[in-house]
Amino acid sequence: LPPVSDNPLLWKERFVGGPPWSFSPIVLVPAIPFVVTGLLMMIVWFARALFVDADEYQRAQDAWLMVLRFFYYVFLGCYLLGVAYNAAGTVVRERQQQTLEALLLLPIERREILAAKWLASLMRGWPWLALLAGDIVLGAAVGAYHPLSAVLLCVAPIPMILLLASLGLLV
């Protein structure tokens, strides 16, 4: 775990439960060869389509668009569910561990406690955001996404993310 920052409440909320499962050795060891092989196969397929024929290139671009769009929504959905679940779980965890009363006795405003829980629920899902950003960058690089579409794909889900984080805390 990283050292405690200047906001210990945010640090506690962000790193409670240890590192994310996505970076555990049991997931990384088998996943890395598959991911590298898949990426190399896609690069070779797309490069071949680029140099062979214009129709083949357009079909490859359309295929990329379908695949990238599917993964965009999968990654976004997983992040949204994770944000809502983490936000709801922070207050519930405090009640189950019977630390809510002690937390409310701290000499800080309740607004700061909720803000730390809200912000931590957004930060805990950063692996899904990294995958989402990789999808958008890859789609813009191969021409499946128009650059303006890539920007909109980054900006459009922000209100939904903030809403679900807030609803999670409210629940």
PDB file of C-alpha atoms in Angstrom, residues 17-151:
ATOM      1  CA  GLY A  17      -9.521  -4.302   1.190  1.00  0.00           C
ATOM      2  CA  GLY A  18      -6.071  -4.406  -0.405  1.00  0.00           C
ATOM      3  CA  PRO A  19      -5.058  -4.198  -4.039  1.00  0.00           C
ATOM      4  CA  PRO A  20      -7.633  -4.709  -6.807  1.00  0.00           C
ATOM      5  CA  TRP A  21      -8.142  -8.269  -8.031  1.00  0.00           C
ATOM      6  CA  SER A  22      -7.079  -7.271 -11.539  1.00  0.00           C
ATOM      7  CA  PHE A  23      -3.461  -6.917 -10.395  1.00  0.00           C
ATOM      8  CA  SER A  24      -3.229 -10.082  -8.360  1.00  0.00           C
ATOM      9  CA  PRO A  25      -0.750 -12.685  -9.661  1.00  0.00           C
ATOM     10  CA  ILE A  26      -3.507 -15.255 -10.075  1.00  0.00           C
ATOM     11  CA  VAL A  27      -5.077 -13.026 -12.754  1.00  0.00           C
ATOM     12  CA  LEU A  28      -1.968 -11.482 -14.317  1.00  0.00           C
ATOM     13  CA  VAL A  29       0.083 -14.632 -14.917  1.00  0.00           C
ATOM     14  CA  PRO A  30      -2.448 -16.403 -17.161  1.00  0.00           C
ATOM     15  CA  ALA A  31      -3.841 -13.216 -18.712  1.00  0.00           C
ATOM     16  CA  ILE A  32      -0.641 -11.587 -20.016  1.00  0.00           C
ATOM     17  CA  PRO A  33       0.189 -14.215 -22.698  1.00  0.00           C
ATOM     18  CA  PHE A  34      -3.388 -14.200 -23.979  1.00  0.00           C
ATOM     19  CA  VAL A  35      -3.579 -10.411 -24.134  1.00  0.00           C
ATOM     20  CA  VAL A  36      -0.214 -10.060 -25.887  1.00  0.00           C
ATOM     21  CA  THR A  37      -1.064 -12.797 -28.402  1.00  0.00           C
ATOM     22  CA  GLY A  38      -4.459 -11.267 -29.110  1.00  0.00           C
ATOM     23  CA  LEU A  39      -3.009  -7.803 -29.635  1.00  0.00           C
ATOM     24  CA  LEU A  40      -0.305  -9.105 -31.964  1.00  0.00           C
ATOM     25  CA  MET A  41      -2.877 -11.045 -34.002  1.00  0.00           C
ATOM     26  CA  MET A  42      -5.094  -7.952 -34.321  1.00  0.00           C
ATOM     27  CA  ILE A  43      -2.154  -5.774 -35.374  1.00  0.00           C
ATOM     28  CA  VAL A  44      -1.039  -8.266 -38.033  1.00  0.00           C
ATOM     29  CA  TRP A  45      -4.617  -8.671 -39.298  1.00  0.00           C
ATOM     30  CA  PHE A  46      -5.189  -4.929 -39.508  1.00  0.00           C
ATOM     31  CA  ALA A  47      -1.783  -4.246 -41.117  1.00  0.00           C
ATOM     32  CA  ARG A  48      -2.481  -6.939 -43.741  1.00  0.00           C
ATOM     33  CA  ALA A  49      -5.881  -5.416 -44.468  1.00  0.00           C
ATOM     34  CA  LEU A  50      -4.286  -1.976 -44.776  1.00  0.00           C
ATOM     35  CA  PHE A  51      -1.849  -3.039 -47.486  1.00  0.00           C
ATOM     36  CA  VAL A  52      -3.957  -5.579 -49.406  1.00  0.00           C
ATOM     37  CA  ASP A  53      -7.157  -3.941 -50.618  1.00  0.00           C
ATOM     38  CA  ALA A  54      -9.310  -0.896 -49.916  1.00  0.00           C
ATOM     39  CA  ASP A  55     -12.469  -3.010 -49.504  1.00  0.00           C
ATOM     40  CA  GLU A  56     -10.669  -5.372 -47.146  1.00  0.00           C
ATOM     41  CA  TYR A  57      -9.444  -2.353 -45.171  1.00  0.00           C
ATOM     42  CA  GLN A  58     -12.989  -0.978 -44.877  1.00  0.00           C
ATOM     43  CA  ARG A  59     -14.313  -4.357 -43.713  1.00  0.00           C
ATOM     44  CA  ALA A  60     -11.505  -4.571 -41.161  1.00  0.00           C
ATOM     45  CA  GLN A  61     -12.290  -1.069 -39.940  1.00  0.00           C
ATOM     46  CA  ASP A  62     -15.985  -1.948 -39.581  1.00  0.00           C
ATOM     47  CA  ALA A  63     -15.057  -5.109 -37.680  1.00  0.00           C
ATOM     48  CA  TRP A  64     -12.803  -3.099 -35.380  1.00  0.00           C
ATOM     49  CA  LEU A  65     -15.616  -0.635 -34.789  1.00  0.00           C
ATOM     50  CA  MET A  66     -17.994  -3.391 -33.713  1.00  0.00           C
ATOM     51  CA  VAL A  67     -15.439  -5.037 -31.427  1.00  0.00           C
ATOM     52  CA  LEU A  68     -14.253  -1.770 -29.907  1.00  0.00           C
ATOM     53  CA  ARG A  69     -17.796  -0.526 -29.378  1.00  0.00           C
ATOM     54  CA  PHE A  70     -18.699  -3.787 -27.608  1.00  0.00           C
ATOM     55  CA  PHE A  71     -15.698  -3.527 -25.290  1.00  0.00           C
ATOM     56  CA  TYR A  72     -16.349   0.188 -24.691  1.00  0.00           C
ATOM     57  CA  TYR A  73     -19.789  -0.599 -23.310  1.00  0.00           C
ATOM     58  CA  VAL A  74     -18.558  -3.607 -21.342  1.00  0.00           C
ATOM     59  CA  PHE A  75     -15.778  -1.590 -19.684  1.00  0.00           C
ATOM     60  CA  LEU A  76     -18.081   1.373 -19.037  1.00  0.00           C
ATOM     61  CA  GLY A  77     -20.779  -0.883 -17.576  1.00  0.00           C
ATOM     62  CA  CYS A  78     -18.293  -2.611 -15.287  1.00  0.00           C
ATOM     63  CA  TYR A  79     -16.951   0.742 -14.108  1.00  0.00           C
ATOM     64  CA  LEU A  80     -20.448   2.114 -13.493  1.00  0.00           C
ATOM     65  CA  LEU A  81     -21.526  -0.950 -11.527  1.00  0.00           C
ATOM     66  CA  GLY A  82     -18.298  -0.858  -9.548  1.00  0.00           C
ATOM     67  CA  VAL A  83     -18.721   2.820  -8.690  1.00  0.00           C
ATOM     68  CA  ALA A  84     -22.295   2.356  -7.497  1.00  0.00           C
ATOM     69  CA  TYR A  85     -21.412  -0.793  -5.554  1.00  0.00           C
ATOM     70  CA  ASN A  86     -18.326   0.761  -3.915  1.00  0.00           C
ATOM     71  CA  ALA A  87     -20.201   3.942  -3.005  1.00  0.00           C
ATOM     72  CA  ALA A  88     -23.040   1.984  -1.410  1.00  0.00           C
ATOM     73  CA  GLY A  89     -20.616  -0.379   0.275  1.00  0.00           C
ATOM     74  CA  THR A  90     -18.587   2.312   2.018  1.00  0.00           C
ATOM     75  CA  VAL A  91     -21.361   3.398   4.373  1.00  0.00           C
ATOM     76  CA  VAL A  92     -22.653  -0.148   4.804  1.00  0.00           C
ATOM     77  CA  ARG A  93     -19.144  -1.338   5.692  1.00  0.00           C
ATOM     78  CA  GLU A  94     -18.868   1.368   8.350  1.00  0.00           C
ATOM     79  CA  ARG A  95     -22.160   0.246   9.876  1.00  0.00           C
ATOM     80  CA  GLN A  96     -21.276  -3.457   9.789  1.00  0.00           C
ATOM     81  CA  GLN A  97     -17.869  -2.876  11.378  1.00  0.00           C
ATOM     82  CA  GLN A  98     -19.519  -0.546  13.901  1.00  0.00           C
ATOM     83  CA  THR A  99     -17.107   2.282  13.078  1.00  0.00           C
ATOM     84  CA  LEU A 100     -19.705   4.750  11.808  1.00  0.00           C
ATOM     85  CA  GLU A 101     -20.254   6.338  15.213  1.00  0.00           C
ATOM     86  CA  ALA A 102     -16.513   6.788  15.746  1.00  0.00           C
ATOM     87  CA  LEU A 103     -16.181   8.242  12.259  1.00  0.00           C
ATOM     88  CA  LEU A 104     -18.945  10.745  12.938  1.00  0.00           C
ATOM     89  CA  LEU A 105     -17.190  11.830  16.159  1.00  0.00           C
ATOM     90  CA  LEU A 106     -14.098  12.962  14.238  1.00  0.00           C
ATOM     91  CA  PRO A 107     -13.591  16.733  14.287  1.00  0.00           C
ATOM     92  CA  ILE A 108     -14.445  17.125  10.598  1.00  0.00           C
ATOM     93  CA  GLU A 109     -17.654  17.964   8.840  1.00  0.00           C
ATOM     94  CA  ARG A 110     -19.921  15.193   7.644  1.00  0.00           C
ATOM     95  CA  ARG A 111     -19.681  16.674   4.180  1.00  0.00           C
ATOM     96  CA  GLU A 112     -15.950  15.887   4.158  1.00  0.00           C
ATOM     97  CA  ILE A 113     -16.640  12.277   5.152  1.00  0.00           C
ATOM     98  CA  LEU A 114     -19.157  11.851   2.340  1.00  0.00           C
ATOM     99  CA  ALA A 115     -16.860  13.606  -0.133  1.00  0.00           C
ATOM    100  CA  ALA A 116     -14.016  11.219   0.714  1.00  0.00           C
ATOM    101  CA  LYS A 117     -16.289   8.206   0.325  1.00  0.00           C
ATOM    102  CA  TRP A 118     -17.681   9.550  -2.961  1.00  0.00           C
ATOM    103  CA  LEU A 119     -14.261  10.358  -4.413  1.00  0.00           C
ATOM    104  CA  ALA A 120     -12.794   7.030  -3.296  1.00  0.00           C
ATOM    105  CA  SER A 121     -15.599   5.137  -5.010  1.00  0.00           C
ATOM    106  CA  LEU A 122     -14.687   6.917  -8.245  1.00  0.00           C
ATOM    107  CA  MET A 123     -10.965   6.258  -7.820  1.00  0.00           C
ATOM    108  CA  ARG A 124     -11.201   2.568  -6.954  1.00  0.00           C
ATOM    109  CA  GLY A 125     -12.350   1.631 -10.446  1.00  0.00           C
ATOM    110  CA  TRP A 126      -9.339   3.099 -12.244  1.00  0.00           C
ATOM    111  CA  PRO A 127      -8.389  -0.216 -13.956  1.00  0.00           C
ATOM    112  CA  TRP A 128     -11.718  -0.137 -15.796  1.00  0.00           C
ATOM    113  CA  LEU A 129     -11.098   3.485 -16.779  1.00  0.00           C
ATOM    114  CA  ALA A 130      -7.640   2.543 -18.057  1.00  0.00           C
ATOM    115  CA  LEU A 131      -9.181  -0.187 -20.206  1.00  0.00           C
ATOM    116  CA  LEU A 132     -11.819   2.263 -21.402  1.00  0.00           C
ATOM    117  CA  ALA A 133      -9.191   4.848 -22.330  1.00  0.00           C
ATOM    118  CA  GLY A 134      -7.149   2.171 -24.110  1.00  0.00           C
ATOM    119  CA  ASP A 135     -10.223   1.200 -26.115  1.00  0.00           C
ATOM    120  CA  ILE A 136     -10.823   4.798 -27.148  1.00  0.00           C
ATOM    121  CA  VAL A 137      -7.177   5.443 -28.046  1.00  0.00           C
ATOM    122  CA  LEU A 138      -6.946   2.211 -30.035  1.00  0.00           C
ATOM    123  CA  GLY A 139     -10.196   3.002 -31.843  1.00  0.00           C
ATOM    124  CA  ALA A 140      -8.991   6.485 -32.756  1.00  0.00           C
ATOM    125  CA  ALA A 141      -5.589   5.125 -33.850  1.00  0.00           C
ATOM    126  CA  VAL A 142      -7.017   2.557 -36.263  1.00  0.00           C
ATOM    127  CA  GLY A 143      -9.663   4.945 -37.579  1.00  0.00           C
ATOM    128  CA  ALA A 144     -12.671   3.142 -36.128  1.00  0.00           C
ATOM    129  CA  TYR A 145     -13.567   6.201 -34.044  1.00  0.00           C
ATOM    130  CA  HIS A 146     -13.547   9.710 -35.442  1.00  0.00           C
ATOM    131  CA  PRO A 147     -11.401  11.992 -33.215  1.00  0.00           C
ATOM    132  CA  LEU A 148     -14.461  14.029 -32.209  1.00  0.00           C
ATOM    133  CA  SER A 149     -16.300  10.794 -31.381  1.00  0.00           C
ATOM    134  CA  ALA A 150     -13.357   9.714 -29.233  1.00  0.00           C
ATOM    135  CA  VAL A 151     -13.597  12.958 -27.258  1.00  0.00           C
TER     136      VAL A 151
END
